[in-house]
């Protein structure tokens, strides 16, 4: 147990709050929220409900994506004056697809201590309950809404070999599922966690096609987090230098240019095109000198 008295002056506390079940607010989070000088939160009315229930009386100050730059100097001033400051979001961990990161970074920059009081996070809760590999994973958050950026990001996300966690709002879920089926095929493992920690918590899986079929008949409602299985690992062919050179020469003999043959072999072997070019170049030099 930490010997430090909490909350300490001039410290920013990043406090995790429940993503549904009120019982998930930790005793430590509760204690800090009750004793801290000021609480910054996304929506004072929304957080007011939780804070009223636990009889928190500290003043609230709004801090959200539309007033971040405006609020930062004021919040830094609170810390500078020796007061303690807690940051919470509407639900879960601040800074995870929620405002917070800029404040943490500014507080650190100004030389203040920042302490996270850990709590629930939908991403990690969905991941560990999905049954998909947890050893290496990526967090994608919300995908961009704009068509061009979204397409580019989806291409990256769907070729990712690690398990990927995606947040999505219920009214855009079916569109995303259709995109995933189109890009990953029907069989890619997928688990959607709906209403985690709440009364109607539900897990829907196990493949892209099955999940899409489900939500085409059951209108998505509530909060959803997707856990997408990684793309199949590409097996690279193993060649030594002379085999690679022979493969490239065979492609060139069949009409490919030097650059096309190097690109093809780079894709198949994972070697850089530069190395493959140099093999072709060496061959040219040896042939010329003979
Ligand atoms: N900061 C939060 C966290 O730590 O999880 C995330 C906030 S983000 C604005 C909200 C998104 O998180 C939702 O659209 C949904 O994708 C996911 N989410 C939040 N609560 C959830 C829940 N109870 N069940 C499933 N997903 C949830």
PDB file of C-alpha atoms and ligand atoms in Angstrom:
ATOM      1  CA  UNK A   1       0.000   0.000   0.000  1.00  0.00           C
ATOM      2  CA  UNK A   2       1.249   3.469  -0.875  1.00  0.00           C
ATOM      3  CA  UNK A   3       2.454   5.419   2.155  1.00  0.00           C
ATOM      4  CA  UNK A   4       1.595   8.672   0.399  1.00  0.00           C
ATOM      5  CA  UNK A   5      -1.386  10.617   1.715  1.00  0.00           C
ATOM      6  CA  UNK A   6      -4.019  11.083  -0.958  1.00  0.00           C
ATOM      7  CA  UNK A   7      -4.875  13.476  -2.401  1.00  0.00           C
ATOM      8  CA  UNK A   8      -1.575  15.345  -2.230  1.00  0.00           C
ATOM      9  CA  UNK A   9      -1.283  19.046  -3.108  1.00  0.00           C
ATOM     10  CA  UNK A  10      -0.466  20.012  -6.719  1.00  0.00           C
ATOM     11  CA  UNK A  11      -1.070  16.486  -7.986  1.00  0.00           C
ATOM     12  CA  UNK A  12      -3.306  15.610 -10.925  1.00  0.00           C
ATOM     13  CA  UNK A  13      -5.282  12.403 -10.296  1.00  0.00           C
ATOM     14  CA  UNK A  14      -6.583  10.640 -13.413  1.00  0.00           C
ATOM     15  CA  UNK A  15      -9.445   8.638 -12.001  1.00  0.00           C
ATOM     16  CA  UNK A  16     -11.144   5.664 -13.681  1.00  0.00           C
ATOM     17  CA  UNK A  17     -14.933   5.547 -13.193  1.00  0.00           C
ATOM     18  CA  UNK A  18     -17.422   2.735 -14.012  1.00  0.00           C
ATOM     19  CA  UNK A  19     -18.420   1.894 -17.596  1.00  0.00           C
ATOM     20  CA  UNK A  20     -21.812   0.748 -16.345  1.00  0.00           C
ATOM     21  CA  UNK A  21     -21.769  -1.007 -12.985  1.00  0.00           C
ATOM     22  CA  UNK A  22     -21.462   1.461 -10.103  1.00  0.00           C
ATOM     23  CA  UNK A  23     -19.882  -1.231  -7.941  1.00  0.00           C
ATOM     24  CA  UNK A  24     -16.808  -0.925 -10.148  1.00  0.00           C
ATOM     25  CA  UNK A  25     -15.839   2.434  -8.657  1.00  0.00           C
ATOM     26  CA  UNK A  26     -12.865   1.486  -6.499  1.00  0.00           C
ATOM     27  CA  UNK A  27     -12.675   2.505  -2.824  1.00  0.00           C
ATOM     28  CA  UNK A  28      -9.489   4.406  -3.644  1.00  0.00           C
ATOM     29  CA  UNK A  29     -11.175   6.315  -6.495  1.00  0.00           C
ATOM     30  CA  UNK A  30     -14.095   7.131  -4.214  1.00  0.00           C
ATOM     31  CA  UNK A  31     -11.790   8.377  -1.478  1.00  0.00           C
ATOM     32  CA  UNK A  32      -9.755  10.600  -3.806  1.00  0.00           C
ATOM     33  CA  UNK A  33     -12.895  12.052  -5.422  1.00  0.00           C
ATOM     34  CA  UNK A  34     -14.304  12.846  -1.981  1.00  0.00           C
ATOM     35  CA  UNK A  35     -11.153  14.606  -0.775  1.00  0.00           C
ATOM     36  CA  UNK A  36      -9.770  16.299  -3.859  1.00  0.00           C
ATOM     37  CA  UNK A  37     -10.007  20.123  -4.169  1.00  0.00           C
ATOM     38  CA  UNK A  38     -11.540  20.262  -7.681  1.00  0.00           C
ATOM     39  CA  UNK A  39     -12.843  17.711 -10.198  1.00  0.00           C
ATOM     40  CA  UNK A  40     -12.543  18.254 -13.950  1.00  0.00           C
ATOM     41  CA  UNK A  41     -15.101  16.249 -15.896  1.00  0.00           C
ATOM     42  CA  UNK A  42     -16.434  15.988 -19.442  1.00  0.00           C
ATOM     43  CA  UNK A  43     -20.036  16.754 -18.570  1.00  0.00           C
ATOM     44  CA  UNK A  44     -20.772  18.231 -15.157  1.00  0.00           C
ATOM     45  CA  UNK A  45     -24.426  17.077 -15.231  1.00  0.00           C
ATOM     46  CA  UNK A  46     -23.557  13.514 -16.216  1.00  0.00           C
ATOM     47  CA  UNK A  47     -20.741  13.145 -13.675  1.00  0.00           C
ATOM     48  CA  UNK A  48     -22.802  15.064 -11.110  1.00  0.00           C
ATOM     49  CA  UNK A  49     -25.140  12.065 -10.891  1.00  0.00           C
ATOM     50  CA  UNK A  50     -22.346   9.644 -10.000  1.00  0.00           C
ATOM     51  CA  UNK A  51     -20.696  12.119  -7.648  1.00  0.00           C
ATOM     52  CA  UNK A  52     -23.988  12.896  -5.884  1.00  0.00           C
ATOM     53  CA  UNK A  53     -24.502   9.212  -5.214  1.00  0.00           C
ATOM     54  CA  UNK A  54     -21.165   8.961  -3.455  1.00  0.00           C
ATOM     55  CA  UNK A  55     -21.694  12.312  -1.729  1.00  0.00           C
ATOM     56  CA  UNK A  56     -18.810  14.148  -3.334  1.00  0.00           C
ATOM     57  CA  UNK A  57     -18.941  17.856  -2.666  1.00  0.00           C
ATOM     58  CA  UNK A  58     -15.876  19.123  -4.517  1.00  0.00           C
ATOM     59  CA  UNK A  59     -16.564  21.800  -7.156  1.00  0.00           C
ATOM     60  CA  UNK A  60     -16.791  20.515 -10.727  1.00  0.00           C
ATOM     61  CA  UNK A  61     -15.288  22.170 -13.776  1.00  0.00           C
ATOM     62  CA  UNK A  62     -16.065  21.093 -17.322  1.00  0.00           C
ATOM     63  CA  UNK A  63     -13.213  19.834 -19.477  1.00  0.00           C
ATOM     64  CA  UNK A  64     -14.119  18.432 -22.876  1.00  0.00           C
ATOM     65  CA  UNK A  65     -12.934  18.366 -26.468  1.00  0.00           C
ATOM     66  CA  UNK A  66     -14.542  21.738 -27.268  1.00  0.00           C
ATOM     67  CA  UNK A  67     -12.945  23.705 -24.416  1.00  0.00           C
ATOM     68  CA  UNK A  68      -9.634  21.872 -23.923  1.00  0.00           C
ATOM     69  CA  UNK A  69      -7.290  24.704 -24.954  1.00  0.00           C
ATOM     70  CA  UNK A  70      -9.315  27.262 -23.019  1.00  0.00           C
ATOM     71  CA  UNK A  71      -9.373  25.228 -19.838  1.00  0.00           C
ATOM     72  CA  UNK A  72      -5.781  24.025 -19.724  1.00  0.00           C
ATOM     73  CA  UNK A  73      -4.284  27.251 -18.239  1.00  0.00           C
ATOM     74  CA  UNK A  74      -7.010  27.352 -15.577  1.00  0.00           C
ATOM     75  CA  UNK A  75      -6.476  23.722 -14.569  1.00  0.00           C
ATOM     76  CA  UNK A  76      -2.703  24.174 -14.477  1.00  0.00           C
ATOM     77  CA  UNK A  77      -3.261  27.172 -12.259  1.00  0.00           C
ATOM     78  CA  UNK A  78      -5.246  25.024  -9.821  1.00  0.00           C
ATOM     79  CA  UNK A  79      -2.228  22.717  -9.525  1.00  0.00           C
ATOM     80  CA  UNK A  80       0.186  25.630  -9.284  1.00  0.00           C
ATOM     81  CA  UNK A  81      -1.753  27.041  -6.351  1.00  0.00           C
ATOM     82  CA  UNK A  82      -1.182  23.813  -4.438  1.00  0.00           C
ATOM     83  CA  UNK A  83      -4.674  22.374  -4.860  1.00  0.00           C
ATOM     84  CA  UNK A  84      -5.297  18.782  -5.853  1.00  0.00           C
ATOM     85  CA  UNK A  85      -7.170  18.091  -9.069  1.00  0.00           C
ATOM     86  CA  UNK A  86      -9.025  14.976 -10.218  1.00  0.00           C
ATOM     87  CA  UNK A  87      -9.864  14.294 -13.826  1.00  0.00           C
ATOM     88  CA  UNK A  88     -12.724  11.980 -14.724  1.00  0.00           C
ATOM     89  CA  UNK A  89     -14.578  11.282 -17.982  1.00  0.00           C
ATOM     90  CA  UNK A  90     -18.193  10.276 -18.606  1.00  0.00           C
ATOM     91  CA  UNK A  91     -17.187   6.643 -18.169  1.00  0.00           C
ATOM     92  CA  UNK A  92     -14.049   4.539 -17.944  1.00  0.00           C
ATOM     93  CA  UNK A  93     -10.530   5.843 -18.126  1.00  0.00           C
ATOM     94  CA  UNK A  94      -9.944   9.462 -19.114  1.00  0.00           C
ATOM     95  CA  UNK A  95      -7.610   9.733 -22.087  1.00  0.00           C
ATOM     96  CA  UNK A  96      -8.910   6.579 -23.777  1.00  0.00           C
ATOM     97  CA  UNK A  97     -11.105   7.929 -26.614  1.00  0.00           C
ATOM     98  CA  UNK A  98     -11.997  10.594 -24.059  1.00  0.00           C
ATOM     99  CA  UNK A  99     -10.458  13.970 -23.149  1.00  0.00           C
ATOM    100  CA  UNK A 100      -7.527  13.818 -20.778  1.00  0.00           C
ATOM    101  CA  UNK A 101      -4.294  13.194 -22.595  1.00  0.00           C
ATOM    102  CA  UNK A 102      -3.647  16.917 -23.249  1.00  0.00           C
ATOM    103  CA  UNK A 103      -4.128  17.762 -19.579  1.00  0.00           C
ATOM    104  CA  UNK A 104      -1.840  14.946 -18.433  1.00  0.00           C
ATOM    105  CA  UNK A 105       0.801  16.040 -20.878  1.00  0.00           C
ATOM    106  CA  UNK A 106       0.490  19.738 -19.881  1.00  0.00           C
ATOM    107  CA  UNK A 107       0.608  18.883 -16.158  1.00  0.00           C
ATOM    108  CA  UNK A 108       3.752  16.812 -16.645  1.00  0.00           C
ATOM    109  CA  UNK A 109       5.277  19.529 -18.781  1.00  0.00           C
ATOM    110  CA  UNK A 110       4.629  22.018 -15.954  1.00  0.00           C
ATOM    111  CA  UNK A 111       6.433  19.699 -13.531  1.00  0.00           C
ATOM    112  CA  UNK A 112       3.409  18.332 -11.628  1.00  0.00           C
ATOM    113  CA  UNK A 113       2.989  14.742 -10.546  1.00  0.00           C
ATOM    114  CA  UNK A 114       0.244  12.807 -12.300  1.00  0.00           C
ATOM    115  CA  UNK A 115      -1.187   9.723 -10.640  1.00  0.00           C
ATOM    116  CA  UNK A 116      -3.670   7.392 -12.290  1.00  0.00           C
ATOM    117  CA  UNK A 117      -6.227   5.724 -10.057  1.00  0.00           C
ATOM    118  CA  UNK A 118      -6.941   2.789 -12.380  1.00  0.00           C
ATOM    119  CA  UNK A 119     -10.444   1.703 -13.153  1.00  0.00           C
ATOM    120  CA  UNK A 120     -12.565  -0.032 -15.789  1.00  0.00           C
ATOM    121  CA  UNK A 121     -11.840   0.482 -19.463  1.00  0.00           C
ATOM    122  CA  UNK A 122     -14.226  -0.872 -22.115  1.00  0.00           C
ATOM    123  CA  UNK A 123     -11.338  -1.797 -24.432  1.00  0.00           C
ATOM    124  CA  UNK A 124      -9.544  -4.041 -21.961  1.00  0.00           C
ATOM    125  CA  UNK A 125     -12.776  -5.442 -20.505  1.00  0.00           C
ATOM    126  CA  UNK A 126     -13.948  -6.424 -24.012  1.00  0.00           C
ATOM    127  CA  UNK A 127     -10.556  -7.861 -24.933  1.00  0.00           C
ATOM    128  CA  UNK A 128     -10.185 -10.129 -21.927  1.00  0.00           C
ATOM    129  CA  UNK A 129     -13.730 -11.426 -22.247  1.00  0.00           C
ATOM    130  CA  UNK A 130     -13.492 -12.045 -26.018  1.00  0.00           C
ATOM    131  CA  UNK A 131     -11.440 -15.229 -25.945  1.00  0.00           C
ATOM    132  CA  UNK A 132      -9.239 -13.791 -28.723  1.00  0.00           C
ATOM    133  CA  UNK A 133      -5.453 -13.641 -28.302  1.00  0.00           C
ATOM    134  CA  UNK A 134      -4.431 -11.107 -25.663  1.00  0.00           C
ATOM    135  CA  UNK A 135      -0.682 -11.554 -25.802  1.00  0.00           C
ATOM    136  CA  UNK A 136      -0.217  -8.800 -28.402  1.00  0.00           C
ATOM    137  CA  UNK A 137      -3.033  -6.453 -29.295  1.00  0.00           C
ATOM    138  CA  UNK A 138      -3.815  -2.999 -30.737  1.00  0.00           C
ATOM    139  CA  UNK A 139      -6.300  -0.380 -29.698  1.00  0.00           C
ATOM    140  CA  UNK A 140      -7.883   1.504 -32.578  1.00  0.00           C
ATOM    141  CA  UNK A 141     -10.561   3.542 -30.760  1.00  0.00           C
ATOM    142  CA  UNK A 142     -13.122   5.077 -33.131  1.00  0.00           C
ATOM    143  CA  UNK A 143     -12.381   4.801 -36.845  1.00  0.00           C
ATOM    144  CA  UNK A 144     -12.424   8.063 -38.810  1.00  0.00           C
ATOM    145  CA  UNK A 145     -15.877   8.938 -40.183  1.00  0.00           C
ATOM    146  CA  UNK A 146     -14.622  10.623 -43.378  1.00  0.00           C
ATOM    147  CA  UNK A 147     -14.697   8.257 -46.310  1.00  0.00           C
ATOM    148  CA  UNK A 148     -11.095   8.550 -47.573  1.00  0.00           C
ATOM    149  CA  UNK A 149      -9.417   8.389 -44.149  1.00  0.00           C
ATOM    150  CA  UNK A 150     -11.748   5.617 -43.072  1.00  0.00           C
ATOM    151  CA  UNK A 151     -10.898   3.490 -46.106  1.00  0.00           C
ATOM    152  CA  UNK A 152      -7.175   3.925 -45.499  1.00  0.00           C
ATOM    153  CA  UNK A 153      -7.484   3.116 -41.790  1.00  0.00           C
ATOM    154  CA  UNK A 154      -9.708   0.112 -42.413  1.00  0.00           C
ATOM    155  CA  UNK A 155      -7.102  -1.272 -44.787  1.00  0.00           C
ATOM    156  CA  UNK A 156      -4.455  -1.027 -42.069  1.00  0.00           C
ATOM    157  CA  UNK A 157      -6.744  -2.365 -39.335  1.00  0.00           C
ATOM    158  CA  UNK A 158      -7.894  -5.379 -41.340  1.00  0.00           C
ATOM    159  CA  UNK A 159      -4.375  -6.394 -42.346  1.00  0.00           C
ATOM    160  CA  UNK A 160      -3.108  -6.097 -38.746  1.00  0.00           C
ATOM    161  CA  UNK A 161      -1.912  -9.455 -37.404  1.00  0.00           C
ATOM    162  CA  UNK A 162      -2.597  -8.617 -33.761  1.00  0.00           C
ATOM    163  CA  UNK A 163      -6.035  -8.639 -32.135  1.00  0.00           C
ATOM    164  CA  UNK A 164      -7.560  -5.175 -32.618  1.00  0.00           C
ATOM    165  CA  UNK A 165     -10.047  -3.392 -30.370  1.00  0.00           C
ATOM    166  CA  UNK A 166     -12.424  -0.910 -32.003  1.00  0.00           C
ATOM    167  CA  UNK A 167     -15.021   1.414 -30.470  1.00  0.00           C
ATOM    168  CA  UNK A 168     -18.180   2.095 -32.448  1.00  0.00           C
ATOM    169  CA  UNK A 169     -21.485   3.798 -31.812  1.00  0.00           C
ATOM    170  CA  UNK A 170     -24.557   1.566 -32.171  1.00  0.00           C
ATOM    171  CA  UNK A 171     -25.998   3.488 -35.137  1.00  0.00           C
ATOM    172  CA  UNK A 172     -22.827   2.950 -37.186  1.00  0.00           C
ATOM    173  CA  UNK A 173     -22.201  -0.636 -36.112  1.00  0.00           C
ATOM    174  CA  UNK A 174     -23.872  -2.403 -39.059  1.00  0.00           C
ATOM    175  CA  UNK A 175     -21.979  -0.258 -41.563  1.00  0.00           C
ATOM    176  CA  UNK A 176     -18.687  -1.167 -39.857  1.00  0.00           C
ATOM    177  CA  UNK A 177     -19.601  -4.864 -39.799  1.00  0.00           C
ATOM    178  CA  UNK A 178     -20.358  -4.743 -43.537  1.00  0.00           C
ATOM    179  CA  UNK A 179     -16.989  -3.115 -44.155  1.00  0.00           C
ATOM    180  CA  UNK A 180     -15.239  -5.777 -42.080  1.00  0.00           C
ATOM    181  CA  UNK A 181     -16.932  -8.636 -43.944  1.00  0.00           C
ATOM    182  CA  UNK A 182     -15.935  -7.037 -47.222  1.00  0.00           C
ATOM    183  CA  UNK A 183     -12.292  -6.563 -46.227  1.00  0.00           C
ATOM    184  CA  UNK A 184     -11.612  -9.544 -43.940  1.00  0.00           C
ATOM    185  CA  UNK A 185     -13.966 -12.104 -45.459  1.00  0.00           C
ATOM    186  CA  UNK A 186     -16.744 -13.935 -43.656  1.00  0.00           C
ATOM    187  CA  UNK A 187     -14.625 -16.101 -41.391  1.00  0.00           C
ATOM    188  CA  UNK A 188     -12.441 -13.618 -39.504  1.00  0.00           C
ATOM    189  CA  UNK A 189     -12.921 -14.076 -35.732  1.00  0.00           C
ATOM    190  CA  UNK A 190     -14.883 -11.190 -34.236  1.00  0.00           C
ATOM    191  CA  UNK A 191     -16.484 -10.669 -30.878  1.00  0.00           C
ATOM    192  CA  UNK A 192     -18.739  -7.724 -30.075  1.00  0.00           C
ATOM    193  CA  UNK A 193     -19.140  -6.834 -26.403  1.00  0.00           C
ATOM    194  CA  UNK A 194     -22.381  -4.964 -25.794  1.00  0.00           C
ATOM    195  CA  UNK A 195     -23.305  -3.125 -22.592  1.00  0.00           C
ATOM    196  CA  UNK A 196     -20.310  -4.430 -20.619  1.00  0.00           C
ATOM    197  CA  UNK A 197     -20.813  -4.559 -16.838  1.00  0.00           C
ATOM    198  CA  UNK A 198     -24.509  -3.613 -17.254  1.00  0.00           C
ATOM    199  CA  UNK A 199     -27.666  -5.644 -16.691  1.00  0.00           C
ATOM    200  CA  UNK A 200     -28.040  -6.673 -20.345  1.00  0.00           C
ATOM    201  CA  UNK A 201     -24.375  -7.339 -21.025  1.00  0.00           C
ATOM    202  CA  UNK A 202     -24.023  -9.497 -24.104  1.00  0.00           C
ATOM    203  CA  UNK A 203     -21.248 -11.056 -26.179  1.00  0.00           C
ATOM    204  CA  UNK A 204     -21.880 -11.689 -29.882  1.00  0.00           C
ATOM    205  CA  UNK A 205     -19.456 -13.744 -31.978  1.00  0.00           C
ATOM    206  CA  UNK A 206     -17.677 -15.607 -33.399  1.00  0.00           C
ATOM    207  CA  UNK A 207     -17.048 -14.523 -36.996  1.00  0.00           C
ATOM    208  CA  UNK A 208     -17.527 -11.340 -39.012  1.00  0.00           C
ATOM    209  CA  UNK A 209     -20.393 -12.900 -40.969  1.00  0.00           C
ATOM    210  CA  UNK A 210     -22.176 -14.315 -37.907  1.00  0.00           C
ATOM    211  CA  UNK A 211     -21.989 -10.989 -36.085  1.00  0.00           C
ATOM    212  CA  UNK A 212     -23.267  -9.065 -39.116  1.00  0.00           C
ATOM    213  CA  UNK A 213     -26.175 -11.504 -39.519  1.00  0.00           C
ATOM    214  CA  UNK A 214     -27.056 -11.089 -35.854  1.00  0.00           C
ATOM    215  CA  UNK A 215     -27.139  -7.295 -35.960  1.00  0.00           C
ATOM    216  CA  UNK A 216     -29.106  -7.253 -39.216  1.00  0.00           C
ATOM    217  CA  UNK A 217     -31.939  -8.852 -37.285  1.00  0.00           C
ATOM    218  CA  UNK A 218     -31.345  -7.312 -33.832  1.00  0.00           C
ATOM    219  CA  UNK A 219     -31.088  -3.523 -34.046  1.00  0.00           C
ATOM    220  CA  UNK A 220     -27.881  -2.510 -32.215  1.00  0.00           C
ATOM    221  CA  UNK A 221     -28.593  -0.577 -29.051  1.00  0.00           C
ATOM    222  CA  UNK A 222     -26.379   0.368 -26.141  1.00  0.00           C
ATOM    223  CA  UNK A 223     -22.609   0.610 -26.126  1.00  0.00           C
ATOM    224  CA  UNK A 224     -20.521  -1.749 -28.224  1.00  0.00           C
ATOM    225  CA  UNK A 225     -16.847  -2.613 -28.431  1.00  0.00           C
ATOM    226  CA  UNK A 226     -15.494  -4.826 -31.211  1.00  0.00           C
ATOM    227  CA  UNK A 227     -12.614  -7.228 -30.774  1.00  0.00           C
ATOM    228  CA  UNK A 228     -11.329  -8.313 -34.165  1.00  0.00           C
ATOM    229  CA  UNK A 229      -9.068 -11.328 -34.554  1.00  0.00           C
ATOM    230  CA  UNK A 230      -5.739 -10.635 -36.283  1.00  0.00           C
ATOM    231  CA  UNK A 231      -5.168 -11.197 -39.999  1.00  0.00           C
ATOM    232  CA  UNK A 232      -3.612 -14.579 -40.799  1.00  0.00           C
ATOM    233  CA  UNK A 233       0.175 -14.377 -40.446  1.00  0.00           C
ATOM    234  CA  UNK A 234       1.795 -14.209 -43.892  1.00  0.00           C
ATOM    235  CA  UNK A 235       4.185 -17.090 -44.364  1.00  0.00           C
ATOM    236  CA  UNK A 236       7.212 -15.915 -46.226  1.00  0.00           C
ATOM    237  CA  UNK A 237       8.999 -18.216 -48.622  1.00  0.00           C
ATOM    238  CA  UNK A 238      12.576 -18.982 -47.650  1.00  0.00           C
ATOM    239  CA  UNK A 239      15.127 -18.534 -50.444  1.00  0.00           C
ATOM    240  CA  UNK A 240      18.876 -18.106 -50.435  1.00  0.00           C
ATOM    241  CA  UNK A 241      20.494 -15.361 -52.582  1.00  0.00           C
ATOM    242  CA  UNK A 242      21.024 -17.484 -55.669  1.00  0.00           C
ATOM    243  CA  UNK A 243      17.467 -18.880 -55.506  1.00  0.00           C
ATOM    244  CA  UNK A 244      16.089 -15.329 -55.212  1.00  0.00           C
ATOM    245  CA  UNK A 245      18.188 -14.224 -58.156  1.00  0.00           C
ATOM    246  CA  UNK A 246      16.979 -17.183 -60.240  1.00  0.00           C
ATOM    247  CA  UNK A 247      13.361 -16.424 -59.352  1.00  0.00           C
ATOM    248  CA  UNK A 248      13.796 -12.795 -60.426  1.00  0.00           C
ATOM    249  CA  UNK A 249      15.550 -13.793 -63.655  1.00  0.00           C
ATOM    250  CA  UNK A 250      12.705 -16.193 -64.405  1.00  0.00           C
ATOM    251  CA  UNK A 251      10.181 -13.377 -63.879  1.00  0.00           C
ATOM    252  CA  UNK A 252      12.213 -11.066 -66.126  1.00  0.00           C
ATOM    253  CA  UNK A 253      12.387 -13.791 -68.781  1.00  0.00           C
ATOM    254  CA  UNK A 254       8.586 -13.903 -68.599  1.00  0.00           C
ATOM    255  CA  UNK A 255       8.322 -10.202 -69.367  1.00  0.00           C
ATOM    256  CA  UNK A 256       8.498  -8.536 -65.928  1.00  0.00           C
ATOM    257  CA  UNK A 257      10.709  -5.471 -65.504  1.00  0.00           C
ATOM    258  CA  UNK A 258      13.601  -5.566 -63.023  1.00  0.00           C
ATOM    259  CA  UNK A 259      11.610  -3.450 -60.602  1.00  0.00           C
ATOM    260  CA  UNK A 260       8.477  -5.619 -60.905  1.00  0.00           C
ATOM    261  CA  UNK A 261      10.505  -8.768 -60.295  1.00  0.00           C
ATOM    262  CA  UNK A 262      12.183  -7.230 -57.224  1.00  0.00           C
ATOM    263  CA  UNK A 263       8.799  -6.112 -55.857  1.00  0.00           C
ATOM    264  CA  UNK A 264       7.298  -9.556 -56.359  1.00  0.00           C
ATOM    265  CA  UNK A 265      10.203 -11.259 -54.571  1.00  0.00           C
ATOM    266  CA  UNK A 266      10.150  -8.650 -51.794  1.00  0.00           C
ATOM    267  CA  UNK A 267       6.493  -9.510 -51.172  1.00  0.00           C
ATOM    268  CA  UNK A 268       7.157 -13.234 -51.211  1.00  0.00           C
ATOM    269  CA  UNK A 269      10.297 -13.267 -49.063  1.00  0.00           C
ATOM    270  CA  UNK A 270      10.040 -10.182 -46.867  1.00  0.00           C
ATOM    271  CA  UNK A 271      13.491  -9.009 -48.055  1.00  0.00           C
ATOM    272  CA  UNK A 272      13.932  -5.374 -49.017  1.00  0.00           C
ATOM    273  CA  UNK A 273      13.677  -4.407 -52.672  1.00  0.00           C
ATOM    274  CA  UNK A 274      17.055  -2.738 -52.272  1.00  0.00           C
ATOM    275  CA  UNK A 275      18.714  -6.055 -51.431  1.00  0.00           C
ATOM    276  CA  UNK A 276      16.968  -7.756 -54.342  1.00  0.00           C
ATOM    277  CA  UNK A 277      18.021  -5.021 -56.763  1.00  0.00           C
ATOM    278  CA  UNK A 278      21.585  -5.363 -55.571  1.00  0.00           C
ATOM    279  CA  UNK A 279      21.457  -9.091 -56.402  1.00  0.00           C
ATOM    280  CA  UNK A 280      20.319  -8.251 -59.929  1.00  0.00           C
ATOM    281  CA  UNK A 281      22.944  -5.534 -60.202  1.00  0.00           C
ATOM    282  CA  UNK A 282      25.739  -7.899 -59.083  1.00  0.00           C
ATOM    283  CA  UNK A 283      24.585 -10.404 -61.665  1.00  0.00           C
ATOM    284  CA  UNK A 284      24.815  -7.723 -64.378  1.00  0.00           C
ATOM    285  CA  UNK A 285      28.335  -6.792 -63.269  1.00  0.00           C
ATOM    286  CA  UNK A 286      29.486 -10.435 -63.247  1.00  0.00           C
ATOM    287  CA  UNK A 287      27.924 -11.099 -66.644  1.00  0.00           C
ATOM    288  CA  UNK A 288      29.534  -7.971 -68.151  1.00  0.00           C
ATOM    289  CA  UNK A 289      32.998  -8.832 -66.776  1.00  0.00           C
ATOM    290  CA  UNK A 290      32.859 -12.391 -68.217  1.00  0.00           C
TER     291      UNK A 290
HETATM  292  N1  LIG B   1     -12.866   6.183 -21.804  1.00  0.00           N
HETATM  293  C1  LIG B   1     -13.747   5.078 -22.053  1.00  0.00           C
HETATM  294  C2  LIG B   1     -13.050   3.780 -21.644  1.00  0.00           C
HETATM  295  O1  LIG B   1     -12.089   3.819 -20.882  1.00  0.00           O
HETATM  296  O2  LIG B   1     -13.480   2.724 -22.073  1.00  0.00           O
HETATM  297  C3  LIG B   1     -14.216   5.043 -23.496  1.00  0.00           C
HETATM  298  C4  LIG B   1     -15.019   6.226 -23.900  1.00  0.00           C
HETATM  299  S1  LIG B   1     -15.543   6.239 -25.558  1.00  0.00           S
HETATM  300  C5  LIG B   1     -16.097   7.892 -25.712  1.00  0.00           C
HETATM  301  C6  LIG B   1     -17.061   5.382 -25.532  1.00  0.00           C
HETATM  302  C7  LIG B   1     -17.010   4.054 -26.293  1.00  0.00           C
HETATM  303  O3  LIG B   1     -16.469   3.049 -25.438  1.00  0.00           O
HETATM  304  C8  LIG B   1     -18.380   3.538 -26.675  1.00  0.00           C
HETATM  305  O4  LIG B   1     -18.811   4.062 -27.918  1.00  0.00           O
HETATM  306  C9  LIG B   1     -18.142   2.040 -26.774  1.00  0.00           C
HETATM  307  O5  LIG B   1     -17.535   1.707 -27.997  1.00  0.00           O
HETATM  308  C10 LIG B   1     -17.137   1.831 -25.629  1.00  0.00           C
HETATM  309  N2  LIG B   1     -17.860   1.503 -24.379  1.00  0.00           N
HETATM  310  C11 LIG B   1     -18.024   2.287 -23.299  1.00  0.00           C
HETATM  311  N3  LIG B   1     -18.733   1.653 -22.353  1.00  0.00           N
HETATM  312  C12 LIG B   1     -19.026   0.429 -22.844  1.00  0.00           C
HETATM  313  C13 LIG B   1     -19.744  -0.684 -22.342  1.00  0.00           C
HETATM  314  N4  LIG B   1     -20.304  -0.654 -21.139  1.00  0.00           N
HETATM  315  N5  LIG B   1     -19.843  -1.789 -23.123  1.00  0.00           N
HETATM  316  C14 LIG B   1     -19.279  -1.830 -24.340  1.00  0.00           C
HETATM  317  N6  LIG B   1     -18.576  -0.812 -24.861  1.00  0.00           N
HETATM  318  C15 LIG B   1     -18.454   0.319 -24.140  1.00  0.00           C
END
